[in-house]
mmCIF file of C-alpha atoms in Angstrom:
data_model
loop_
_atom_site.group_PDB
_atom_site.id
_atom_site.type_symbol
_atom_site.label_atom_id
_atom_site.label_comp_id
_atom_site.label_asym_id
_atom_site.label_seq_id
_atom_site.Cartn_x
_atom_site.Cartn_y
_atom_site.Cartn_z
ATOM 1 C CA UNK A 1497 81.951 8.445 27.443
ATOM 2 C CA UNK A 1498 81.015 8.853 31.097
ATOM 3 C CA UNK A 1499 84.673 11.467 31.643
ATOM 4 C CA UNK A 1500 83.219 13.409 28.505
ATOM 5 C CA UNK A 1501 79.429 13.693 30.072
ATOM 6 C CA UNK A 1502 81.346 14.498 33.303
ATOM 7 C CA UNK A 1503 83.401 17.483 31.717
ATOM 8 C CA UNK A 1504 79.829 18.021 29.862
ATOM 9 C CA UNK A 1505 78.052 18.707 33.339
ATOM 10 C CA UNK A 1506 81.030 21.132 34.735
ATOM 11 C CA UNK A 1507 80.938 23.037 31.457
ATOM 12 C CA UNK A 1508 77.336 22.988 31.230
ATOM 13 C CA UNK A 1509 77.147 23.918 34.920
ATOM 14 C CA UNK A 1510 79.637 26.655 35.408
ATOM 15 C CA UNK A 1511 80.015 28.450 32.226
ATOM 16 C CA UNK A 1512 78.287 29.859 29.442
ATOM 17 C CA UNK A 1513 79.927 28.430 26.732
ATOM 18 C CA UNK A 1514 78.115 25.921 24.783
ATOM 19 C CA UNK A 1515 78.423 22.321 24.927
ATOM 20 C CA UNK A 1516 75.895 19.713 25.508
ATOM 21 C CA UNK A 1517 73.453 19.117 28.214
ATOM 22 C CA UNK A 1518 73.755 15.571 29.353
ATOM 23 C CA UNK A 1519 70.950 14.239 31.814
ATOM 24 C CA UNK A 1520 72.522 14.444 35.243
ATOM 25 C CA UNK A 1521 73.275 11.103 36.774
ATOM 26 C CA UNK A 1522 75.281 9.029 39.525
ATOM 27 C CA UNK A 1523 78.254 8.341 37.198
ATOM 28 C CA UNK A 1524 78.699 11.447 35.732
ATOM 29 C CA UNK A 1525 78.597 13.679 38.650
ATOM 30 C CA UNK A 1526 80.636 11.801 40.713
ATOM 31 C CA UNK A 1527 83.552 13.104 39.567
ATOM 32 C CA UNK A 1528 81.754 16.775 38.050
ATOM 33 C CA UNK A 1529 84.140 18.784 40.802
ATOM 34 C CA UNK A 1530 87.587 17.276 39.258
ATOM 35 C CA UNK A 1531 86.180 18.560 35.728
ATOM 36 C CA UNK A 1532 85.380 22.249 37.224
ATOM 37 C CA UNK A 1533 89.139 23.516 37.054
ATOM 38 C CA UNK A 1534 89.213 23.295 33.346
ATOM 39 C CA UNK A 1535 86.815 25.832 33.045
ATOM 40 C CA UNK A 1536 89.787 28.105 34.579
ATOM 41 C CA UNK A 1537 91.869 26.685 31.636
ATOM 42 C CA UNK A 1538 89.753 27.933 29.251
ATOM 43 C CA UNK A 1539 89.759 31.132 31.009
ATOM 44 C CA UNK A 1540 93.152 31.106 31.045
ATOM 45 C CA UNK A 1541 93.814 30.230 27.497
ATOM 46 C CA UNK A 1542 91.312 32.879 25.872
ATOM 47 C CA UNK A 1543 93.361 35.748 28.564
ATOM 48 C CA UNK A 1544 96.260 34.985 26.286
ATOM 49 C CA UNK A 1545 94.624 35.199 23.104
ATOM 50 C CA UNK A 1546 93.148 38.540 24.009
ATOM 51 C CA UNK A 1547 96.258 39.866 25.117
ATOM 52 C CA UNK A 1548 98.075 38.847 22.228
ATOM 53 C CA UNK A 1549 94.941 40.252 19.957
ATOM 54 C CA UNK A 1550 94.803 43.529 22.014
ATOM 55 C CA UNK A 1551 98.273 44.225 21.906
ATOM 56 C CA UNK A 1552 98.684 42.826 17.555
ATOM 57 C CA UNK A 1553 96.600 45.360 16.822
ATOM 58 C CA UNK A 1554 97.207 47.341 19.001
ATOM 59 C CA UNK A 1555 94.360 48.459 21.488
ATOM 60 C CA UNK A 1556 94.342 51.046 24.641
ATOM 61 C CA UNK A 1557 95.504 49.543 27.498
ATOM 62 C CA UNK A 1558 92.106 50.649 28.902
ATOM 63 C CA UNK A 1559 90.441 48.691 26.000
ATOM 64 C CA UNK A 1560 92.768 45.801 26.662
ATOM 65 C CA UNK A 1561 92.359 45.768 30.917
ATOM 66 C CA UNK A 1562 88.488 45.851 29.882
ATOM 67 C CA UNK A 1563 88.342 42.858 27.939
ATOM 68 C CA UNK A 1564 90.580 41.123 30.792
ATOM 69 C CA UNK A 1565 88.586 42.140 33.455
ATOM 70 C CA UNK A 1566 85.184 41.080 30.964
ATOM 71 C CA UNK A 1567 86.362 37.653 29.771
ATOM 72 C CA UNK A 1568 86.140 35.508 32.844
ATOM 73 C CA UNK A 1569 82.503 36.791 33.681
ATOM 74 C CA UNK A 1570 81.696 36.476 30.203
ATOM 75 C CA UNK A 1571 83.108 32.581 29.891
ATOM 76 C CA UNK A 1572 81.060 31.637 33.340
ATOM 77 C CA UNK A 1573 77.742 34.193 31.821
ATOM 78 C CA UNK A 1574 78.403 35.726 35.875
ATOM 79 C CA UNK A 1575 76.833 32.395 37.759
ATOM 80 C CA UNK A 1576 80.138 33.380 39.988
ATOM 81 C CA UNK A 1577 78.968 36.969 40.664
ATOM 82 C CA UNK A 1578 75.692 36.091 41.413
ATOM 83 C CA UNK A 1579 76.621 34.242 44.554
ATOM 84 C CA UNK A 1580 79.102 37.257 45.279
ATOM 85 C CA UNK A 1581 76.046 39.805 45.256
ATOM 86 C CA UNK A 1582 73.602 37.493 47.365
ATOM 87 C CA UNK A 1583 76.436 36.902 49.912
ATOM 88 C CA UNK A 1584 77.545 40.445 50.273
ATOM 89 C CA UNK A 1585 74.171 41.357 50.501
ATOM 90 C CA UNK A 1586 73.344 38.301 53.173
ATOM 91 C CA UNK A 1587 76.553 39.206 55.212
ATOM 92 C CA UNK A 1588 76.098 43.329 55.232
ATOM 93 C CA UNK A 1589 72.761 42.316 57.246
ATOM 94 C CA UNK A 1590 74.229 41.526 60.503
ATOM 95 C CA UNK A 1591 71.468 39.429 60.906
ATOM 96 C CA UNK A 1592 71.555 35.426 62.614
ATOM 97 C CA UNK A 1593 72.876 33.076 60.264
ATOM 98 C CA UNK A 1594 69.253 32.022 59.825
ATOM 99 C CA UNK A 1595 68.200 35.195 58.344
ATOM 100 C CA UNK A 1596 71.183 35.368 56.553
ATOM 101 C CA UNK A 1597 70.798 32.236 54.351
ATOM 102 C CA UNK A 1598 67.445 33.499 53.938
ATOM 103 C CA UNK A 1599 68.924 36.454 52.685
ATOM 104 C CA UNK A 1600 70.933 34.257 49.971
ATOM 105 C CA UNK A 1601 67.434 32.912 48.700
ATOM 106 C CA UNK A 1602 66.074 36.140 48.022
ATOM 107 C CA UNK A 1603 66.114 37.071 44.149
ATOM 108 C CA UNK A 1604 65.999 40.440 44.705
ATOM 109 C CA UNK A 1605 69.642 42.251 44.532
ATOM 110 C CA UNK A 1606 70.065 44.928 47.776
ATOM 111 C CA UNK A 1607 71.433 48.001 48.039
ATOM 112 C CA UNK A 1608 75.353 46.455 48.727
ATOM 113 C CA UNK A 1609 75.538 44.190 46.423
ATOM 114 C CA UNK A 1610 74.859 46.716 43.796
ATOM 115 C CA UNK A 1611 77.892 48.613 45.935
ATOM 116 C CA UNK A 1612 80.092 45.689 46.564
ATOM 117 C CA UNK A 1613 79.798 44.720 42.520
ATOM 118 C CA UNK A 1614 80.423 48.565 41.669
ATOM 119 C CA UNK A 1615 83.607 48.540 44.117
ATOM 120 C CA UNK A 1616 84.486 44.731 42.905
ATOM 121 C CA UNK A 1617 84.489 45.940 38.961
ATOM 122 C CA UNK A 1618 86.312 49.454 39.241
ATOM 123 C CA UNK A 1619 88.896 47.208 41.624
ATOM 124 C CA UNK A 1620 89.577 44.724 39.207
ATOM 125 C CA UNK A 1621 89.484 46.656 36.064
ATOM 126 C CA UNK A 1622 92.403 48.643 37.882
ATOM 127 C CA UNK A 1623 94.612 45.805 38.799
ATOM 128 C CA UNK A 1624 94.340 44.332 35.175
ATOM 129 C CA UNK A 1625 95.045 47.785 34.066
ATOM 130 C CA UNK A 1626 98.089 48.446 36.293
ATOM 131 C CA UNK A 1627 99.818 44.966 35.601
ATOM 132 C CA UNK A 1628 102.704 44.483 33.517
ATOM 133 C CA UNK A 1629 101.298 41.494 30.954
ATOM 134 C CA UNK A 1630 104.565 39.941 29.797
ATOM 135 C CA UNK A 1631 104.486 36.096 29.419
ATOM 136 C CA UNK A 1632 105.448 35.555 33.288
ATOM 137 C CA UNK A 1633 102.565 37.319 34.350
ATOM 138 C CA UNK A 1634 100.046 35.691 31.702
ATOM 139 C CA UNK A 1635 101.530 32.478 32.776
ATOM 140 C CA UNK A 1636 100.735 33.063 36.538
ATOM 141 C CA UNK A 1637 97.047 34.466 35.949
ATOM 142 C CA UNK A 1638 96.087 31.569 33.639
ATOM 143 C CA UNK A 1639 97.305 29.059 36.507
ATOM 144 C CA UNK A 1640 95.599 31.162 39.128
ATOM 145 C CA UNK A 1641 91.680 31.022 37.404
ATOM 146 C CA UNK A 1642 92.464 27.117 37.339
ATOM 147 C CA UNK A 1643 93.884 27.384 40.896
ATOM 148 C CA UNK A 1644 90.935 28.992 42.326
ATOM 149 C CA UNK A 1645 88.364 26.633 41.183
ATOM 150 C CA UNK A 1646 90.667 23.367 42.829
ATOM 151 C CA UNK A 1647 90.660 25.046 45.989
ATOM 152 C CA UNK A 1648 86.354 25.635 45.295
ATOM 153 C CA UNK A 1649 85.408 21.939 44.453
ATOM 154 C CA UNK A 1650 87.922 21.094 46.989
ATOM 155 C CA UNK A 1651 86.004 22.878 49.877
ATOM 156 C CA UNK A 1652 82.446 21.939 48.562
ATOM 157 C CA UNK A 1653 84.097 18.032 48.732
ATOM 158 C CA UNK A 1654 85.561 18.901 52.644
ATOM 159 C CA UNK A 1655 83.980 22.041 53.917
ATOM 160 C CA UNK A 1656 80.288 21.498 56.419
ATOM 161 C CA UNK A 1657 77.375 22.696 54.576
ATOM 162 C CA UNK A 1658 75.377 25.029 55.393
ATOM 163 C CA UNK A 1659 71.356 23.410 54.446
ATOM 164 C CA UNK A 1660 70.496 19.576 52.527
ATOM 165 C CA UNK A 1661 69.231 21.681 49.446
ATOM 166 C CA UNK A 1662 71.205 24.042 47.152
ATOM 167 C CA UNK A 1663 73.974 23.901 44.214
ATOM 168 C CA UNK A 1664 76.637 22.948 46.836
ATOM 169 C CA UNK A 1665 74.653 19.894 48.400
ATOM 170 C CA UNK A 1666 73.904 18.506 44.945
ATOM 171 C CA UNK A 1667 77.358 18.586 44.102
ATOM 172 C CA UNK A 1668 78.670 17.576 47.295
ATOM 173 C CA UNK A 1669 76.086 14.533 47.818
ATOM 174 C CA UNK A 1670 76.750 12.932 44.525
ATOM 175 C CA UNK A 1671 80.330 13.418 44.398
ATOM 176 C CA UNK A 1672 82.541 10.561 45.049
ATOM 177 C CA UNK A 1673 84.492 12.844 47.933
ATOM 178 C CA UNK A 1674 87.545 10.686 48.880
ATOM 179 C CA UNK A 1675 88.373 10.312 45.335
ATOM 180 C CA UNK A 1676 87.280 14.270 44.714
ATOM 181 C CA UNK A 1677 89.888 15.510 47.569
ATOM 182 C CA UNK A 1678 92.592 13.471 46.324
ATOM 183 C CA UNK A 1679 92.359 14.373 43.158
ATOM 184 C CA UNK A 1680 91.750 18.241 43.515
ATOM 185 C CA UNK A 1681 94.187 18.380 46.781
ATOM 186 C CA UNK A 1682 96.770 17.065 44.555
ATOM 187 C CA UNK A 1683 95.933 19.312 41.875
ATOM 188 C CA UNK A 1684 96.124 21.990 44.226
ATOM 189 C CA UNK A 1685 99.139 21.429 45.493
ATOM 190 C CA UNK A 1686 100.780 21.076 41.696
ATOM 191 C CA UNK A 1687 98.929 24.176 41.094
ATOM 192 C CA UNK A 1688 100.671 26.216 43.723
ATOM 193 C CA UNK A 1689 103.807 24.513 43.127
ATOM 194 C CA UNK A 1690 103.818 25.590 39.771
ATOM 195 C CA UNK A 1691 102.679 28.555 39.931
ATOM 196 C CA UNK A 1692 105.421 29.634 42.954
ATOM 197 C CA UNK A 1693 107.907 28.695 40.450
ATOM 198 C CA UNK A 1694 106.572 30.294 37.162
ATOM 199 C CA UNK A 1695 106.083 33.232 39.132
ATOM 200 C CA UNK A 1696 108.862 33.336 40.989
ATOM 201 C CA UNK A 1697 107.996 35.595 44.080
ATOM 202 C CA UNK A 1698 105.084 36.991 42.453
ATOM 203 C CA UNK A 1699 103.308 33.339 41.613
ATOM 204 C CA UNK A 1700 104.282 32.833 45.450
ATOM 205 C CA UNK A 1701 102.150 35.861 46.882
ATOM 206 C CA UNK A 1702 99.330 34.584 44.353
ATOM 207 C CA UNK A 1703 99.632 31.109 46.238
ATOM 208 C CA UNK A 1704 99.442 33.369 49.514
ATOM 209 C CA UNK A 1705 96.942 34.769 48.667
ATOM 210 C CA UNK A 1706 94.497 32.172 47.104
ATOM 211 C CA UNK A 1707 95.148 30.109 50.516
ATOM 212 C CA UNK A 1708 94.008 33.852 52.703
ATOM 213 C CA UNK A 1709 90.700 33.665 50.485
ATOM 214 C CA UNK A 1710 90.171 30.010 51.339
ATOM 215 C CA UNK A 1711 90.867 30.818 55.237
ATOM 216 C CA UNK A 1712 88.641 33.537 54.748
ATOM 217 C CA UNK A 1713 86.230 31.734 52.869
ATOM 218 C CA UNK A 1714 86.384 28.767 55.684
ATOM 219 C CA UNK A 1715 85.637 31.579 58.297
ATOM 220 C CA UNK A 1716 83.179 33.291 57.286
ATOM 221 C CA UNK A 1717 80.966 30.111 55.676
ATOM 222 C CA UNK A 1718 81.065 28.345 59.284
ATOM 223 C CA UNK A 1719 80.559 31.371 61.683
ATOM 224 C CA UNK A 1720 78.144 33.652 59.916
ATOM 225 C CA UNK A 1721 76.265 30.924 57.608
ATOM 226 C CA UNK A 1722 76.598 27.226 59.467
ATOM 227 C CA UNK A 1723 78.746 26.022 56.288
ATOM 228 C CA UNK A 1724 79.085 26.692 52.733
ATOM 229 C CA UNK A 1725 76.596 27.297 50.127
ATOM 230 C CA UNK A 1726 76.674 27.757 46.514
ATOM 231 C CA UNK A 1727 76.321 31.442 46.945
ATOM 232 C CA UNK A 1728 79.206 31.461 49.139
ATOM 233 C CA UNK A 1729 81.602 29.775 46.824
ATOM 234 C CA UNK A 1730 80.874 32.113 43.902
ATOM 235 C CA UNK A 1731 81.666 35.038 46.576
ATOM 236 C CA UNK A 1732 84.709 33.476 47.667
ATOM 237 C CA UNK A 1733 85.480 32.661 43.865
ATOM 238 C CA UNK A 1734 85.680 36.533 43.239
ATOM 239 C CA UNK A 1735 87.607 37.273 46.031
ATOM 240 C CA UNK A 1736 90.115 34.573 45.178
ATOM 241 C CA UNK A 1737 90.606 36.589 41.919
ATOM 242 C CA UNK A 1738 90.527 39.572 42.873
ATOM 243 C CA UNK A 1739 92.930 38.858 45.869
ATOM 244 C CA UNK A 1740 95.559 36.991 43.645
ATOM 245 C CA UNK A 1741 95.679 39.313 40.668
ATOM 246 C CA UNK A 1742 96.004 42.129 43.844
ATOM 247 C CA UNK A 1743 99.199 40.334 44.906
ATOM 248 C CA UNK A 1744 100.552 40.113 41.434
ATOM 249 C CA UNK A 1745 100.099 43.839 40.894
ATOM 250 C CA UNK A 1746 101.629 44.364 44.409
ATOM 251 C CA UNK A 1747 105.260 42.520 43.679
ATOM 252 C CA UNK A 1748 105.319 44.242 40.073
ATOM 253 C CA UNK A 1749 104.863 47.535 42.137
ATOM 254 C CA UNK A 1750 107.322 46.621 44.797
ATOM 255 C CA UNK A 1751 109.900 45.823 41.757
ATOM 256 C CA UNK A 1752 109.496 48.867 39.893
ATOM 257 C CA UNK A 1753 107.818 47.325 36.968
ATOM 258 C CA UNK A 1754 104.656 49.391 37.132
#
């Protein structure tokens, strides 16, 4: 029961899909960060199905890279972009990393984060546009959205935080986080694995480039904020996206099969 109310809280949590809403408590959020990746799965597993719908009946492409670039955002209801648009807007200050997590409080959306989501949503749609979906590729971008969200619970479980208050300190303070890094730097590290060898040198730039977007991520969270927020790992949860599905496009290119 408690591993069900765990999932139950992840679900509930990071996506919009419906499921129950189980009262939030020690023993089933200690492990709530394990149970994020499989909302990647399900991303994963509905990118198939729409690919195999889109091209059954047959669709566009256009139509088809749309409802790619659409599903993820509309399995998670955009809780991911969210924290992308306060954090663009929060770093595009150049202001103290005081001001700056300030910034990330601030309902209001500025002027580049309306910029950085255009620019974020004409880049994507292109890349799932340009790529070659054969059963390799599908493979590979299914085990990337699962990837992405190890290497997120992962960081909220080992990364400094940036303030005692937020989405990221109530995860992080009730999680179990010796038992949360083994599990999800072992998943990781299967994850990558896998996906190098699915993917042959194409899963391998993904892993490349997922671990670029964590550096990044790392970099950014400690110099410009003091640590990681919940904001901050819905921007770098975008970027790890965008960054692997980049790489996959680039080896298809660099093969000739675009």
């Amino acid at each position: 029961m408690t591993a069900l109310e765990t999932i139950a809280v992840a679900f509930a949590m990071f996506s919009a899909l419906p499921c129950p809403q189980p009262v939030w408590t020690e023993k089933n959020m200690r492990c709530a960060l394990c149970a994020f990746p499989l909302v990647g799965a399900v991303c994963g597993l509905l990118l198939w199905g729409w690919t195999a719908l889109a091209g059954w009946l047959p669709l566009p492409g256009v139509l088809a890279a749309a409802g790619q670039c659409l599903l993820p955002v509309l399995v998670t209801g955009g809780i991911h972009l969210d924290g992308y648009a306060d954090t663009c807007d929060a770093l595009a200050s150049c202001a103290p990393p005081e001001k700056k997590r300030e910034i990330l409080q601030d309902p209001r959306c500025g002027a580049f984060a309306v910029i950085r989501l255009c620019v974020w949503f004409l880049a994507d749609f292109a890349l799932w546009a340009a790529v070659r979906w054969d059963t390799k590729s599908l493979g590979a971008m299914a085990l990337a959205f699962v990837l992405e969200r190890c290497l997120s619970g992962l960081a909220i479980a080992s990364f400094p935080l940036a303030k005692d208050t937020g989405l990221a300190h109530t995860f992080a303070a009730a999680s179990d986080k010796k038992r949360v890094r083994g599990i999800l730097g072992a998943a990781s590290a299967g994850l990558a694995l896998g996906l190098a060898l699915w993917g042959g040198l194409a899963g391998a730039a993904m892993v490349l480039a997922a671990g670029l977007a964590l550096w990044r991520y790392y970099q950014v969270a400690k110099k410009q904020f003091g640590g990681i927020t919940g904001d901050l790992a819905g921007w770098f949860l975008q970027r790890a996206e965008l960054w692997m599905l980049a790489a996959l496009a680039a080896v298809q290119l660099m093969e000739g099969r675009i």
